[in-house]
Each structure stands twice: as C-alpha cells, then as structure tokens.
PDB file of C-alpha atoms in Angstrom:
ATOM      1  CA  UNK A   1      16.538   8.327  13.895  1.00 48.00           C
ATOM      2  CA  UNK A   2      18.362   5.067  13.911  1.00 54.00           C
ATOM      3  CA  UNK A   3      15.314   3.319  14.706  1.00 58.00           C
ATOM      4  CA  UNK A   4      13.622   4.748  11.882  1.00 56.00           C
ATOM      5  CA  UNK A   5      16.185   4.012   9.558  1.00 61.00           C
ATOM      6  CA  UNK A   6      16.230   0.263  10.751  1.00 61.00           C
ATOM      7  CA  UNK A   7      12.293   0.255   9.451  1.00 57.00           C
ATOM      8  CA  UNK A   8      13.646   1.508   6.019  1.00 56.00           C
ATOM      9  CA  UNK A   9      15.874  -1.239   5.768  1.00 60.00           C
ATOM     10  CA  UNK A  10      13.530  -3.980   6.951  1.00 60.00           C
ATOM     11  CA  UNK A  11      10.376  -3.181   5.283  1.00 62.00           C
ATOM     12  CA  UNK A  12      10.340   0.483   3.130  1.00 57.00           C
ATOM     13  CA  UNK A  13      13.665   0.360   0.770  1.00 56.00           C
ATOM     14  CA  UNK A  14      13.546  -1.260  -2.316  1.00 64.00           C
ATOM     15  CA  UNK A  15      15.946  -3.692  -1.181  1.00 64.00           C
ATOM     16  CA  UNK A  16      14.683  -4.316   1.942  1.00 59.00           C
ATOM     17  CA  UNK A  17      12.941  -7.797   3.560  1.00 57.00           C
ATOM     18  CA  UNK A  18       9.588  -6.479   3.049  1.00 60.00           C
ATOM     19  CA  UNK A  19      10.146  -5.528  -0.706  1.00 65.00           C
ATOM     20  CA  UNK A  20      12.052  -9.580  -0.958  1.00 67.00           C
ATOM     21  CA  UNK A  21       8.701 -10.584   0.664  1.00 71.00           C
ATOM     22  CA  UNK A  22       6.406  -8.470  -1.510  1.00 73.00           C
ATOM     23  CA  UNK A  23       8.449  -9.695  -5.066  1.00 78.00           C
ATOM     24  CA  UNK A  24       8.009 -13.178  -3.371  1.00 84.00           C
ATOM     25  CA  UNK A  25       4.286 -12.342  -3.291  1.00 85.00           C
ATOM     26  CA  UNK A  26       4.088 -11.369  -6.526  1.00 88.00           C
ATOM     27  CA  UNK A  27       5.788 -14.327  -8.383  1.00 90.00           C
ATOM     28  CA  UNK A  28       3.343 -16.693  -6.656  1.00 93.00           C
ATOM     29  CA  UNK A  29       0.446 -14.394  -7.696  1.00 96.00           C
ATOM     30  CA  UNK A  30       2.091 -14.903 -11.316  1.00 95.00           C
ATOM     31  CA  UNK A  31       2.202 -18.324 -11.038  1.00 96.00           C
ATOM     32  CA  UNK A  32      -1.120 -18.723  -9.495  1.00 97.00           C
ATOM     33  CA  UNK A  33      -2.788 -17.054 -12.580  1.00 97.00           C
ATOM     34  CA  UNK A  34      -0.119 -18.055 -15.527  1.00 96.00           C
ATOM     35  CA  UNK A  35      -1.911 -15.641 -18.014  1.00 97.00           C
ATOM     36  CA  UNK A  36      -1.642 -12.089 -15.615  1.00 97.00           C
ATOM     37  CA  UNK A  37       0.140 -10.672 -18.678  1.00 97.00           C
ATOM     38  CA  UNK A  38      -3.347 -11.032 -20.719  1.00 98.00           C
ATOM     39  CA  UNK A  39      -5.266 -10.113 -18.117  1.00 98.00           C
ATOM     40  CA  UNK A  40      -7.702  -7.006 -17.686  1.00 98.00           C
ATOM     41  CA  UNK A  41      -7.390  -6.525 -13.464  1.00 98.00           C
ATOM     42  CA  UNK A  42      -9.263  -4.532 -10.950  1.00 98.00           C
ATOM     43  CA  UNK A  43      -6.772  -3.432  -7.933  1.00 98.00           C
ATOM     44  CA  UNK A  44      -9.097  -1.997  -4.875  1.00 98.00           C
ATOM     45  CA  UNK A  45      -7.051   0.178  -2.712  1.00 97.00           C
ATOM     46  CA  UNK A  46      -3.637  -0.443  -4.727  1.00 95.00           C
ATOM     47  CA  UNK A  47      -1.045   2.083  -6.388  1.00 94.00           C
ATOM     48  CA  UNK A  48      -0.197   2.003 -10.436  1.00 95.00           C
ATOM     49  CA  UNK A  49       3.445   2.255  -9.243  1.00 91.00           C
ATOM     50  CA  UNK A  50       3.274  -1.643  -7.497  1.00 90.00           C
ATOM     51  CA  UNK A  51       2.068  -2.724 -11.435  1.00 95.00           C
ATOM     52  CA  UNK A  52       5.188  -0.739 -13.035  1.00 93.00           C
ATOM     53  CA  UNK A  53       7.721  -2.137 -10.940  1.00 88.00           C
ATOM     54  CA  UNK A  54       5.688  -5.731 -11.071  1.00 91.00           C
ATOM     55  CA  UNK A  55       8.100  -8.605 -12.867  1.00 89.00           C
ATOM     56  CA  UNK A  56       5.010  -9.277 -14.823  1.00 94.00           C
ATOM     57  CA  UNK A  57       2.148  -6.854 -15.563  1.00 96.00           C
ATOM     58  CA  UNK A  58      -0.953  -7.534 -16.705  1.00 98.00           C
ATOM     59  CA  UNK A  59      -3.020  -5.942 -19.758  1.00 98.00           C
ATOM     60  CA  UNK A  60      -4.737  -3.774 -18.672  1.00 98.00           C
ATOM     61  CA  UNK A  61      -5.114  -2.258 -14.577  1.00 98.00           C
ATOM     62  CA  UNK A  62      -8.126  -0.533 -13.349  1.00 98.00           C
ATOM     63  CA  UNK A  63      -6.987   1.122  -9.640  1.00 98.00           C
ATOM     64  CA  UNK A  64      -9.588   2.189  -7.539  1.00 98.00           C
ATOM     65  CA  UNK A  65      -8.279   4.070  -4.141  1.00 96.00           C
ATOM     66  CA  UNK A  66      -9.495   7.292  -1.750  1.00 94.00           C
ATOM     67  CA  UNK A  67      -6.691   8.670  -3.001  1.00 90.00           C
ATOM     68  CA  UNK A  68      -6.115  11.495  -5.767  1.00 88.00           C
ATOM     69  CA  UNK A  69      -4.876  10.233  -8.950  1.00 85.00           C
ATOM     70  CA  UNK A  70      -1.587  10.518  -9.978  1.00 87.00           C
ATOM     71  CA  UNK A  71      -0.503  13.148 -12.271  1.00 86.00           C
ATOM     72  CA  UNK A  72       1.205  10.506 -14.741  1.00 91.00           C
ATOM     73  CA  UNK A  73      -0.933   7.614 -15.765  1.00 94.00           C
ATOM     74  CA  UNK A  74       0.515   4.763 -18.322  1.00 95.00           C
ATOM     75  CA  UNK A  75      -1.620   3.552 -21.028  1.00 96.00           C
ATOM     76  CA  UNK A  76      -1.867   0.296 -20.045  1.00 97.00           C
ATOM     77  CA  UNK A  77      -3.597   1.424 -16.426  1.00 97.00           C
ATOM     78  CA  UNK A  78      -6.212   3.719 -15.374  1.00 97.00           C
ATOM     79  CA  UNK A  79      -6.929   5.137 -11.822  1.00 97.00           C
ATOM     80  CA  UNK A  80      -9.975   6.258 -10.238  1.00 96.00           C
ATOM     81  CA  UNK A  81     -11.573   7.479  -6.765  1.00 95.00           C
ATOM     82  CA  UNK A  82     -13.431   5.497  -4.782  1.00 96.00           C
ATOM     83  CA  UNK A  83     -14.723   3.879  -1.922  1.00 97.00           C
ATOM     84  CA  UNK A  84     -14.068  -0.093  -2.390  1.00 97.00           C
ATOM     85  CA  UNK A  85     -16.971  -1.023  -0.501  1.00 98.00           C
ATOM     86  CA  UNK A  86     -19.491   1.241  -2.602  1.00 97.00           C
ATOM     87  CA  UNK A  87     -18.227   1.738  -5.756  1.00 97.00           C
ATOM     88  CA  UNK A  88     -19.727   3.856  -8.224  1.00 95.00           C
ATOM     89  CA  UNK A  89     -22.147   2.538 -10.978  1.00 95.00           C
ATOM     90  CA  UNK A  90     -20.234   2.981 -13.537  1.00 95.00           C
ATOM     91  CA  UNK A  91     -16.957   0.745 -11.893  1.00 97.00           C
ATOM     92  CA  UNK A  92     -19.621  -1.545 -10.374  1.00 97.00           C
ATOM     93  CA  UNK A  93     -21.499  -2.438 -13.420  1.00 97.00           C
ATOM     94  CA  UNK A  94     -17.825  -3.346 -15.086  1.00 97.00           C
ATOM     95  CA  UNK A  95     -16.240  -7.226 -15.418  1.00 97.00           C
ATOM     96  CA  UNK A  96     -12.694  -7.892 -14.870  1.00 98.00           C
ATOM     97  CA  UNK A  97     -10.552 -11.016 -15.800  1.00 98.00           C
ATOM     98  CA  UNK A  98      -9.060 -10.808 -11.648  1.00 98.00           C
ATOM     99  CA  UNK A  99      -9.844  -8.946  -8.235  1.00 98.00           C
ATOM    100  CA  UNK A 100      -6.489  -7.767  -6.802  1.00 98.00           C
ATOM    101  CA  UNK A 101      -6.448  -6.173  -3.371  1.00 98.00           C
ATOM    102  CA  UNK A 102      -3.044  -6.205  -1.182  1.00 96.00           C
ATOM    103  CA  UNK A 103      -3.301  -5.061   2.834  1.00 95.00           C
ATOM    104  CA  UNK A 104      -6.369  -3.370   2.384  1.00 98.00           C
ATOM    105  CA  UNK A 105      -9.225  -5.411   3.958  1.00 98.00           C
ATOM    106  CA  UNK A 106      -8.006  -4.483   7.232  1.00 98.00           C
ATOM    107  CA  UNK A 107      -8.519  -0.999   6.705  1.00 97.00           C
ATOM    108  CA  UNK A 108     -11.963  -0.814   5.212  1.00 97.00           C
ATOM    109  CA  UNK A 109     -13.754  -0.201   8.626  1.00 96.00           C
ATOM    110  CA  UNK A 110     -15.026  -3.315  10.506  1.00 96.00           C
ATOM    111  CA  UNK A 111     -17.020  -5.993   9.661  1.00 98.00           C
ATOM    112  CA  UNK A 112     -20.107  -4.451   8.493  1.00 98.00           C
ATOM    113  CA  UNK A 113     -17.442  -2.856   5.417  1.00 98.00           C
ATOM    114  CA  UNK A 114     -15.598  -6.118   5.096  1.00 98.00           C
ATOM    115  CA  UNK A 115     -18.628  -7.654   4.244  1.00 98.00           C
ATOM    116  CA  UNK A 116     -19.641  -4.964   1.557  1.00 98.00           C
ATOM    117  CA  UNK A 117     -15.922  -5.519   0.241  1.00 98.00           C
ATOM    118  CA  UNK A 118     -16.307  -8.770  -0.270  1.00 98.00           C
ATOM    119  CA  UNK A 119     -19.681  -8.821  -2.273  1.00 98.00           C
ATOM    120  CA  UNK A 120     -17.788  -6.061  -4.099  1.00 98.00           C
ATOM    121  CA  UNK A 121     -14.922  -8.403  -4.761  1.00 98.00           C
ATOM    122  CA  UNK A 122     -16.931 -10.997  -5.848  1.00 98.00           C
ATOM    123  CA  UNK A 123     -19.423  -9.370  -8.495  1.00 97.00           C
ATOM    124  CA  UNK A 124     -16.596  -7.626 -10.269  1.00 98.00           C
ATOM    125  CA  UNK A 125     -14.823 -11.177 -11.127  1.00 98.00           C
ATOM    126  CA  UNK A 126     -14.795 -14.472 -11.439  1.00 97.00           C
ATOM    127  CA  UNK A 127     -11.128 -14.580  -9.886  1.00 98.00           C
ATOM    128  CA  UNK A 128      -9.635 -13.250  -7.166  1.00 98.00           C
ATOM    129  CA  UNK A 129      -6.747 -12.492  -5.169  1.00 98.00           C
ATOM    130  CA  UNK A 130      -7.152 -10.848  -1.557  1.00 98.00           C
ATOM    131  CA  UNK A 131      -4.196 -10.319   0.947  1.00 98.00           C
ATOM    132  CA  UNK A 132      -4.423  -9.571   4.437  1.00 98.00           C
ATOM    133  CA  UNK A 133      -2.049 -10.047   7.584  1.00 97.00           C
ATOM    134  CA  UNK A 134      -2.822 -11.847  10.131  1.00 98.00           C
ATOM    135  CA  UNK A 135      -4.068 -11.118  13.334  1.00 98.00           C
ATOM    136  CA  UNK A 136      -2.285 -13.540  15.436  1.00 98.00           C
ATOM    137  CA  UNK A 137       1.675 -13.696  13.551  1.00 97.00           C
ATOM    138  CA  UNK A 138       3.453 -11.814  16.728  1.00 97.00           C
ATOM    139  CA  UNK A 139       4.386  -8.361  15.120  1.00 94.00           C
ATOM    140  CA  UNK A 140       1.665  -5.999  14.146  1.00 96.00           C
ATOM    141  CA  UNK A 141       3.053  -5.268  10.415  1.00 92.00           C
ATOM    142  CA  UNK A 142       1.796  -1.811   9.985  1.00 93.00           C
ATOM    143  CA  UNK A 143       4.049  -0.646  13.097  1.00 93.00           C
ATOM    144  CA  UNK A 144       6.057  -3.360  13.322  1.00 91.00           C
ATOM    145  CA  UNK A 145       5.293  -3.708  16.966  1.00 94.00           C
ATOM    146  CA  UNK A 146       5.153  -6.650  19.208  1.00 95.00           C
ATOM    147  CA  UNK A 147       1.745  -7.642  20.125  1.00 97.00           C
ATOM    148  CA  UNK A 148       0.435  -4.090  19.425  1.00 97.00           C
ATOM    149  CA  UNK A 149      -2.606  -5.682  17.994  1.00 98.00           C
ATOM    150  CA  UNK A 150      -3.626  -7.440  21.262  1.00 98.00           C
ATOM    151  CA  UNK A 151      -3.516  -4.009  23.533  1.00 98.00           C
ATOM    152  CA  UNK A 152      -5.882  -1.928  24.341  1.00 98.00           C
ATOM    153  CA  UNK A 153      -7.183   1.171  22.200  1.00 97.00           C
ATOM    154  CA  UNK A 154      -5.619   3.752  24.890  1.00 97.00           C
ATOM    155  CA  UNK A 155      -2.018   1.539  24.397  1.00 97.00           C
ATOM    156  CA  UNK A 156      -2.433   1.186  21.287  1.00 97.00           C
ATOM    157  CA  UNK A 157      -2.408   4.981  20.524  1.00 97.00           C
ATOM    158  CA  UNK A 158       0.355   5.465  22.584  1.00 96.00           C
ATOM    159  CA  UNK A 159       2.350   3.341  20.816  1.00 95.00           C
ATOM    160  CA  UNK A 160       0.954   4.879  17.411  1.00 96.00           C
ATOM    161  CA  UNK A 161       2.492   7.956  18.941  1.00 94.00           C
ATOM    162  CA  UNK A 162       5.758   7.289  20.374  1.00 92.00           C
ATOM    163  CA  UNK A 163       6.944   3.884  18.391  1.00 89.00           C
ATOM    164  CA  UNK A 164      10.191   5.032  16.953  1.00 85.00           C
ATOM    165  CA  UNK A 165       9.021   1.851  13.853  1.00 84.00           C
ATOM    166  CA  UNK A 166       6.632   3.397  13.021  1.00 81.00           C
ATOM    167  CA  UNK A 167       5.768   4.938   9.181  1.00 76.00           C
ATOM    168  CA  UNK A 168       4.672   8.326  10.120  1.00 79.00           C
ATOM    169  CA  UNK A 169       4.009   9.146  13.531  1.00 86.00           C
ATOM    170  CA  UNK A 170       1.248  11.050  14.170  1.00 92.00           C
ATOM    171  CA  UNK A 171       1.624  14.869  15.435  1.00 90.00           C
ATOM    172  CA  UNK A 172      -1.544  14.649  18.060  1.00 95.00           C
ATOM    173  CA  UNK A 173      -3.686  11.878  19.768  1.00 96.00           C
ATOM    174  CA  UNK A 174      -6.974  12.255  17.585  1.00 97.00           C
ATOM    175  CA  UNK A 175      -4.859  11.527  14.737  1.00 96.00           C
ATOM    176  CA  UNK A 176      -3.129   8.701  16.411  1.00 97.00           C
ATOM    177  CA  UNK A 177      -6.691   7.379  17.413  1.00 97.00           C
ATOM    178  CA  UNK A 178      -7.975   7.599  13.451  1.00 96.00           C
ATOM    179  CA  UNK A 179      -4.946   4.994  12.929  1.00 96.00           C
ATOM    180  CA  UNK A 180      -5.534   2.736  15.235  1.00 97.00           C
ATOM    181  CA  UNK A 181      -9.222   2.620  14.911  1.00 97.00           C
ATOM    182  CA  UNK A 182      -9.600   1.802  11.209  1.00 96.00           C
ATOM    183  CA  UNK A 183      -6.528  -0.723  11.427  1.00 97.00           C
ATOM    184  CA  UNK A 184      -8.135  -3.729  12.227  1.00 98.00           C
ATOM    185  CA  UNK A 185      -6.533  -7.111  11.513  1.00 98.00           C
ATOM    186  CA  UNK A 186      -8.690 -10.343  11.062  1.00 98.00           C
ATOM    187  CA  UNK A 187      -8.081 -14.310  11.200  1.00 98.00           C
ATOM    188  CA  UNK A 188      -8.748 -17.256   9.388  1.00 98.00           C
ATOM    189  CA  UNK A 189     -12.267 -17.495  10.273  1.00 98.00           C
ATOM    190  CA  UNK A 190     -13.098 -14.245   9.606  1.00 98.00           C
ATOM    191  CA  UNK A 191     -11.050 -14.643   5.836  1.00 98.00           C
ATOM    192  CA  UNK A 192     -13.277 -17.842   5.400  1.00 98.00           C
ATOM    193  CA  UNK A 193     -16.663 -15.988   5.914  1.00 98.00           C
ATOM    194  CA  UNK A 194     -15.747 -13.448   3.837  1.00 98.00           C
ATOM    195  CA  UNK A 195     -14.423 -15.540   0.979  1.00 98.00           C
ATOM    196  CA  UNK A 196     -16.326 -18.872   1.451  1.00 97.00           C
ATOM    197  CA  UNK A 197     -15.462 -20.571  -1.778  1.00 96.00           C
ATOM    198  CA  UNK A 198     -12.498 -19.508  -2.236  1.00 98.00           C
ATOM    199  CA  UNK A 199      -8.811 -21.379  -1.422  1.00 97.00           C
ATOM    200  CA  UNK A 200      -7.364 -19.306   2.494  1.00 98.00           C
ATOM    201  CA  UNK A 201      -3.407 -19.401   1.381  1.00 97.00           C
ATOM    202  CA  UNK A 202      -1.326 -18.812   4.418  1.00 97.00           C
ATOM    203  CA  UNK A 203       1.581 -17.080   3.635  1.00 94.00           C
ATOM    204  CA  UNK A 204       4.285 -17.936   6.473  1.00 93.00           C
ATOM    205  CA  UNK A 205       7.520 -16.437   8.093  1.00 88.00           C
ATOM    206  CA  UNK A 206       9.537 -18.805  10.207  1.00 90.00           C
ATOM    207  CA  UNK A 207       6.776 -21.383  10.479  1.00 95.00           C
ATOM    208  CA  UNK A 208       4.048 -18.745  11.506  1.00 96.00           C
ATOM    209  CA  UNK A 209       1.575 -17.155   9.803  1.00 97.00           C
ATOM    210  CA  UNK A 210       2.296 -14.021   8.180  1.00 96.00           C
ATOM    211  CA  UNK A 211      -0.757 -13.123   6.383  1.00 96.00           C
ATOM    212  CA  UNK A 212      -3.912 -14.608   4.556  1.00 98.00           C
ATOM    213  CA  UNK A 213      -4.736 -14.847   0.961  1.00 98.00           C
ATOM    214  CA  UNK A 214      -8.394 -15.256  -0.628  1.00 98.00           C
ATOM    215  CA  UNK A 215      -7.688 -17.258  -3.912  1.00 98.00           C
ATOM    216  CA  UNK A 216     -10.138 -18.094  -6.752  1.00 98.00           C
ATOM    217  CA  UNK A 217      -8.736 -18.764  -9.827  1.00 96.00           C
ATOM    218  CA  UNK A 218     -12.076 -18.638 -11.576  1.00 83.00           C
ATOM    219  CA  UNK A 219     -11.043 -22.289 -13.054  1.00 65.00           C
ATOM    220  CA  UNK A 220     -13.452 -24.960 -12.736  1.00 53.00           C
TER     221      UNK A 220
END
C-alpha cells in the first residue's frame, strides 16, 4: 500500500511530478502553436477532462477513443468511438486546424497499426503534435519499472502482476499478458519513419530522453 501510494504522489495526483511534467508539456505545446485557443483540434486516444483542466484550450476538441463517452460533454468539445487507426468515414473525411495524440502510439498494436496511425494523423491535418516515451529512458513509464521494457514477455508479465508501481494490477495472467503485449514503446528511428517531415522533439529528464514528440506546425 505504501508503494502504491508513492506512484500517486510521483505520477497520478494532481500535484504530483508527472502532472508538473504533463503542465510542462502542455505550455510548450501552447507555445509551439501560439493560436491553440482558435484552434479546431482532433485528440486520438485523449480524454475531454486533459482539455478542461488545460491552461489554454482550444476552440473547438474533437476526441476520438475506444472508450464510451462521457456522460457530460462541454460545448466547446465533442467525443466519439473509435479506432484511431481506421476511423470512420464520417471522422476521416473531416479537416482539423491540429492532430493531438499524447502516449498513445505505443498502444495502437505494432508496427503494421503505427503505420495506419500515422497516415491517419497526417490526412486529418496539416499540423501535428504526437507524444510518445521512449524506449530506451531507463524506467518503463507505464509501470514505472526499471528496464521492464528490455525483459522478456514471460518477465514482463510477472512484473505486470506483482509490481507494487503499478496502475492497476491485473487479477490473472491472460490479463496481465493483454498489457504487456499491446504496450510497445518505440525509438527515434521508428518516430522518424513514421513522421518523416516532421520536427522529433526530445523531451528530457536529467539529461536523458524521456519521450518523443512528432511536431509539424503546418507553417511553411
């Protein structure tokens, strides 16, 4: 339990290191696109909850998740079902001002998806703003686990299981393995093939690489 509660305050409380890093995140999105406010933005795989507490929202937010919908939705947003690497027609044949997606490419399901998420991102915008972590900083973020990331599948489920950092831990192996399997972290190369034309940020933590950001401003 006092494990658990040390994740809370490094990385789920609202006043934690993670949320610091996250507003950090956020101002340099802000400044990277200086009119967010008038902005109409696409958010694959994000929550309408990140946008309310944002320092600086834009227009208007289109989020598109496998999740169900919330039961409150603001005016100024609008939420919808779906799969970010085959979205519907009528999301797909839609323009947006920016492409925001935050620690979701890693979850999409291996290359073959992180392709098809990437053509996604692409055709819905001129500009874009993609955030990964990276594979190689030495704490796998989503357990906060050393080196977790470099393991095997077999250790990697046991740690899934028994890591007293972790979220939620799973209450049997099969879903344990479902974790582990579509959490799959990527590297600069990888970020570069995906996003070719676009600026790789690198977003560090004592000198090392944290995580990766796809940036196109959509600016000539």
């Amino acid at each position: 339990m006092g494990l658990h509660a040390l994740r809370f305050r490094l990385v789920d409380s609202e006043n934690s290191w993670g949320a610091k890093r996250r507003q950090r995140r956020a101002g340099w999105l802000a400044e990277t696109f200086p009119d967010l406010a008038q902005m109409s933005v696409i958010d694959l795989g994000g929550r309408v909850s990140t946008w309310a507490q944002s320092a600086v929202r834009p227009k208007h937010v289109h989020v598109v998740n496998l999740e169900d919908a919330p039961a409150d939705v603001p005016e100024w947003a609008e939420v919808d079902r779906g799969d970010a690497c085959a979205l519907p027609r009528h999301i797909a044949s839609r323009r947006y001002d920016l492409v925001f997606s935050n620690s979701v490419l890693e979850h999409v399901g291996g290359h073959e998806r992180r392709l098809r998420f990437a053509e996604t991102v692409h055709a819905l915008a001129d500009a874009h703003w993609v955030q990964t972590p990276y594979r190689y900083f030495p704490i796998e973020p989503h357990w906060i686990a050393p080196g977790m990331q470099f393991t095997p599948v077999r250790l990697r489920v046991a740690v899934a299981r028994r890591w007293p950092l972790a979220h939620t831990r799973p209450d049997c192996r099969e879903k344990a393995i479902q974790q582990v399997l579509w959490t799959e972290l990527v590297d600069r190369s990888q970020m570069r093939h995906y996003f070719p034309h676009s600026q790789i940020r690198a977003e560090r933590l004592a000198g090392l690489i944290k995580s990766l950001i796809a940036v196109q401003t959509g600016r000539a």
